[in-house]
Short mmCIF file of C-alpha atoms in Angstrom, two decimals:
data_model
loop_
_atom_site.label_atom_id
_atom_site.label_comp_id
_atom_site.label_asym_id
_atom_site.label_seq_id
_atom_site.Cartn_x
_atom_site.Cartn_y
_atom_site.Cartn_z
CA UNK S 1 16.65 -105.61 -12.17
CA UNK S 2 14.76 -108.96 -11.85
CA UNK S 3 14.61 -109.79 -8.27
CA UNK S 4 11.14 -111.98 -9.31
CA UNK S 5 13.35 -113.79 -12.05
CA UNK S 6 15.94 -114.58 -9.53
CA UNK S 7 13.78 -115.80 -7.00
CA UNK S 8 12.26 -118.30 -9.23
CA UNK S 9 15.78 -119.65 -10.33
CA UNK S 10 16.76 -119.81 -6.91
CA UNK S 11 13.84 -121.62 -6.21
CA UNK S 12 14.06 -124.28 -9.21
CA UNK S 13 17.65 -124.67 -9.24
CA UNK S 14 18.66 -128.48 -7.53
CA UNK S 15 20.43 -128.13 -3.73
CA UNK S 16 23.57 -129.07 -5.00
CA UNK S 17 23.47 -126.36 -7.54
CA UNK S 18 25.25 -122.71 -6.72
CA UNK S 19 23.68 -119.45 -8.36
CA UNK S 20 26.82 -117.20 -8.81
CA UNK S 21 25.45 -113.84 -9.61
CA UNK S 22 27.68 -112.09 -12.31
CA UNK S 23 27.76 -108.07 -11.28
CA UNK S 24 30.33 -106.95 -13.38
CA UNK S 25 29.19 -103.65 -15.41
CA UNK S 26 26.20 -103.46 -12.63
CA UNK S 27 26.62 -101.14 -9.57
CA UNK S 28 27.14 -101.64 -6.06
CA UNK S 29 23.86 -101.01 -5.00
CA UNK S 30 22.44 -103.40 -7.34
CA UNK S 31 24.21 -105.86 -5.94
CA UNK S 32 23.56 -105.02 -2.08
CA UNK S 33 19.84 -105.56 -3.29
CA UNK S 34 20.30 -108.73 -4.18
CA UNK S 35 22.80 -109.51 -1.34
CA UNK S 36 19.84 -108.64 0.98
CA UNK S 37 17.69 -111.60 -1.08
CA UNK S 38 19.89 -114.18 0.52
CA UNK S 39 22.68 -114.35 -2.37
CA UNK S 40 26.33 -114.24 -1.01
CA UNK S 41 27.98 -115.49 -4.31
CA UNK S 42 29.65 -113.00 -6.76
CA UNK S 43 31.68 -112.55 -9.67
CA UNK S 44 33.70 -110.28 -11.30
CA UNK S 45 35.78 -110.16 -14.40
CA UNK S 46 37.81 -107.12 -14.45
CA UNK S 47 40.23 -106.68 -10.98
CA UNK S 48 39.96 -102.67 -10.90
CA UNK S 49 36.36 -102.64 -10.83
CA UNK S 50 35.42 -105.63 -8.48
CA UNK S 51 38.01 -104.46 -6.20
CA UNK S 52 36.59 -100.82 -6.31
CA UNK S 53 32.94 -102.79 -5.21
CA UNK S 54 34.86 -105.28 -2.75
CA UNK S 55 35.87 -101.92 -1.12
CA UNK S 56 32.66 -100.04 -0.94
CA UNK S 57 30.41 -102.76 0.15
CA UNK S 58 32.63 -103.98 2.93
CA UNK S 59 30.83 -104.13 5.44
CA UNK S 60 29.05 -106.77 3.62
CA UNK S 61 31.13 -109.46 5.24
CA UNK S 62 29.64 -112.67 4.24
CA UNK S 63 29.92 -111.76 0.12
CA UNK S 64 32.62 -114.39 -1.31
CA UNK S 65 34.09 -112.76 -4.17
CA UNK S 66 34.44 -114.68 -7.50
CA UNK S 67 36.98 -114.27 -10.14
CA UNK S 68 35.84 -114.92 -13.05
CA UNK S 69 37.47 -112.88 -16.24
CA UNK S 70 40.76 -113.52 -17.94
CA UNK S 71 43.42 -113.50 -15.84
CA UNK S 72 46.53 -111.02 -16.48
CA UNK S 73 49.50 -112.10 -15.28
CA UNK S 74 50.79 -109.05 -14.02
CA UNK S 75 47.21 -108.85 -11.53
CA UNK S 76 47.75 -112.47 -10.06
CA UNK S 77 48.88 -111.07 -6.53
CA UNK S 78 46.23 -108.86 -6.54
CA UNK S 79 43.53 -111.18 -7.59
CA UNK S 80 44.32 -113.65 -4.95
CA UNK S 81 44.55 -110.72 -2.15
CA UNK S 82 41.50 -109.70 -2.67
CA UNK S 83 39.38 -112.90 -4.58
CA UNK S 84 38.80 -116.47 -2.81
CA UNK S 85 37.56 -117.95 -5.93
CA UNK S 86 39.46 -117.66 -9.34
CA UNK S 87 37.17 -119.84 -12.22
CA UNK S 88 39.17 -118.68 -15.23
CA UNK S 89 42.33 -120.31 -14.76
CA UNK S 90 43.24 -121.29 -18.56
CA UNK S 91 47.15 -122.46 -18.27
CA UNK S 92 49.51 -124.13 -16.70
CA UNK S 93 51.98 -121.02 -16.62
CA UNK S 94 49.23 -118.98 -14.45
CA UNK S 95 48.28 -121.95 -12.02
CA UNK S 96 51.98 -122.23 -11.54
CA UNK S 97 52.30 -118.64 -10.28
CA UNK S 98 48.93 -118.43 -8.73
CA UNK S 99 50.64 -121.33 -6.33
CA UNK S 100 53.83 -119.36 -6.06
CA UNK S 101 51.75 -116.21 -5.13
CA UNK S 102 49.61 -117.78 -2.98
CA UNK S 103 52.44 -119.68 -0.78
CA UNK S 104 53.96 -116.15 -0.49
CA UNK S 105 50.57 -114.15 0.63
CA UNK S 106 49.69 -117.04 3.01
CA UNK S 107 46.53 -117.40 0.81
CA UNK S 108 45.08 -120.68 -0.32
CA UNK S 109 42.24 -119.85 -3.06
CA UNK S 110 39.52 -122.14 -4.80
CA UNK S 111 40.29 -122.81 -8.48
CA UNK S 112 38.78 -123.90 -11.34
CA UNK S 113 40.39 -124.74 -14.43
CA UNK S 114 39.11 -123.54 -18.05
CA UNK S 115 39.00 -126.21 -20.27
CA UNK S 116 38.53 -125.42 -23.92
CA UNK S 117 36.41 -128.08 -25.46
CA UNK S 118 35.51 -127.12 -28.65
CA UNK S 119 37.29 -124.79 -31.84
CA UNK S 120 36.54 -121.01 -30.50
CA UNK S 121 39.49 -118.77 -31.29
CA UNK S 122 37.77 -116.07 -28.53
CA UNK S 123 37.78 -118.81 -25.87
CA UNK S 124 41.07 -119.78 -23.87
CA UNK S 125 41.68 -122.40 -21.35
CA UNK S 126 43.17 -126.37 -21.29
CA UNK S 127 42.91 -128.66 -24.23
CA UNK S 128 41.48 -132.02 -22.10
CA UNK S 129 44.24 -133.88 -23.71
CA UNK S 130 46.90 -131.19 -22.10
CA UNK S 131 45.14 -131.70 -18.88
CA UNK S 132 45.29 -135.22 -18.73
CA UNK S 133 48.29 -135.07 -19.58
CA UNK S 134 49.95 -132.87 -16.86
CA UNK S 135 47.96 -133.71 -14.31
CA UNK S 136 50.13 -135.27 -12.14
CA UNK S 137 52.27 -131.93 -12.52
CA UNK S 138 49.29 -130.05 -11.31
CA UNK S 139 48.33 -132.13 -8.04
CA UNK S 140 51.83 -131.45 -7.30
CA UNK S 141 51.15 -127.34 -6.84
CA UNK S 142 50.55 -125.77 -3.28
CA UNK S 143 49.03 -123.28 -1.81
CA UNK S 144 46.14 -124.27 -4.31
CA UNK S 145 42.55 -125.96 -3.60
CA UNK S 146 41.77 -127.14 -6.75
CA UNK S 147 37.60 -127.41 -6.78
CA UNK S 148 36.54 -128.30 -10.81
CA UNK S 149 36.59 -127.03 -13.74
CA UNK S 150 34.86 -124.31 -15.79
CA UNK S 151 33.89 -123.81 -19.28
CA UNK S 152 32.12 -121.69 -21.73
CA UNK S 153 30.81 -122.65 -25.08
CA UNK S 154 30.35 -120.61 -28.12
CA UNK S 155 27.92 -119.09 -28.77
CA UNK S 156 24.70 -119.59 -31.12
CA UNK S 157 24.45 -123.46 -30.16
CA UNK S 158 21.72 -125.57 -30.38
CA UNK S 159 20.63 -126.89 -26.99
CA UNK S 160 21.18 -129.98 -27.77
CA UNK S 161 24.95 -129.16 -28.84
CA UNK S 162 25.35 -126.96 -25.51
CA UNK S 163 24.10 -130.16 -23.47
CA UNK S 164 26.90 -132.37 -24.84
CA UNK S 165 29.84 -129.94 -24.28
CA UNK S 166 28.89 -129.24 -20.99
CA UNK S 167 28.88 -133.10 -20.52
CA UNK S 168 32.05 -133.61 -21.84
CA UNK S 169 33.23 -130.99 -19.17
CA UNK S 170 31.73 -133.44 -15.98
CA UNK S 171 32.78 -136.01 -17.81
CA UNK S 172 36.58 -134.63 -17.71
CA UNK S 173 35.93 -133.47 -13.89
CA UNK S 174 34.53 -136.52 -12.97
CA UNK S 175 37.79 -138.39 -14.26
CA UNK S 176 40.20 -136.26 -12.13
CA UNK S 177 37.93 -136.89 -9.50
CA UNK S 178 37.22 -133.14 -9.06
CA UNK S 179 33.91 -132.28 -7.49
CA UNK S 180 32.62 -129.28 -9.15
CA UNK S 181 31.94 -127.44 -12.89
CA UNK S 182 31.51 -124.21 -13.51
CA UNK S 183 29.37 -124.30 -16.49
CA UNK S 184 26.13 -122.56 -17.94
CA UNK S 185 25.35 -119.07 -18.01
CA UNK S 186 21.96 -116.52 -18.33
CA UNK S 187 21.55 -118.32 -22.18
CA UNK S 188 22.28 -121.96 -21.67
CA UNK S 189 22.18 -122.50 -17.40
CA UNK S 190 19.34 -125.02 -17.70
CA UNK S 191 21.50 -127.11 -20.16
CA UNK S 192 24.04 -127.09 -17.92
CA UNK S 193 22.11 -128.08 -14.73
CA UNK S 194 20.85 -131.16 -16.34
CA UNK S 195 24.74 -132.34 -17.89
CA UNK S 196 25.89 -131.84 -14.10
CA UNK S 197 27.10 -128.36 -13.19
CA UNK S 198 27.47 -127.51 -10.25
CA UNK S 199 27.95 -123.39 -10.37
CA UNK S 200 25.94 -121.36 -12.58
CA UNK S 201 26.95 -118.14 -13.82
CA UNK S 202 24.32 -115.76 -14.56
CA UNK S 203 24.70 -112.00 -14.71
CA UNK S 204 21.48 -110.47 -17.61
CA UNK S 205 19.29 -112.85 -16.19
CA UNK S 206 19.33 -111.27 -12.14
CA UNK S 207 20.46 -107.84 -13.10
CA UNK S 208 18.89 -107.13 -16.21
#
């Protein structure tokens, strides 16, 4: 673990700017270290074992867990019981239940919706056109607080060619008048920072 490397990125990163600390494969301790550095923000992308660290560092009370891996239909309930944000919400289908879900749990959880914005057969999420498209539909949808939108480009781009997606993605969030993207991880975050992000996502880079 890095705690100098995250200190420096906390310290370089713009106010407006949140560090979400990615812990999944890392162990609870690990991340109790770095909750005692000041960070409250983290994410997980598999339910069993973010709910298995949820559990043991209770007492922990001001973490705010993250959802952040793809999302199985058949964990929804569970993901919103025990996750406030969900960033990997990549159809219409899922939002729809997430809403259902959430009305019936008496839950209201921050979303972000995936937007696929360039050809990766590995990547899911909203084609902007869909989107656009169906947005009315989704405004419509309770029990949701809809906060941005997230992305993740392929990898092996230039920086250059990371910087424009990850425009394209505030561009899109800007339009629908959503506040936040959450865009940029441990290879590209400082791309991502400059095109407007607004949640970073970095898990090698703290942890090691």
């Amino acid at each position: 673990m890095d705690i100098s490397n995250y200190l420096k990125i906390k310290n370089i990163i713009p106010s407006n700017v949140n560090l979400l600390a990615v812990s999944k494969g890392f162990k609870s301790y690990e991340i109790q270290i770095v909750n005692n550095l000041g960070q409250t923000e983290f994410g997980e992308s598999r339910f069993q074992e973010g709910f298995q660290k949820k559990e043991i560092l209770k007492d922990l009370t001001e973490i705010r867990w993250h959802f952040i891996g793809r999302i199985q239909s058949n964990k929804i309930r569970k993901i919103i019981q025990n996750f406030q944000y969900i960033h990997s919400v990549d159809s219409y289908k899922k939002l729809e239940k997430i809403s259902i879900v959430s009305y019936e749990e008496k839950k209201n959880p921050s979303i972000f919706l995936q937007v696929k914005l360039s050809e990766d057969p590995s990547k899911g999420g909203f084609i902007p056109e869909e989107l656009l498209n169906m947005w009315k539909e989704i405004k419509t949808l309770k029990n949701i607080d809809l906060k941005g939108l997230m992305t993740i480009n392929p990898k092996g781009l230039s920086s250059s060619d990371n910087k424009k997606l990850f425009k394209k993605c505030r561009a899109l969030a800007d339009s629908l008048d959503l506040p936040d993207c959450s865009m940029g991880m441990s290879s590209d975050w400082q791309e991502a920072v400059s095109a407007g992000s607004t949640w970073i996502r970095l898990g090698s880079l703290i942890f090691g």
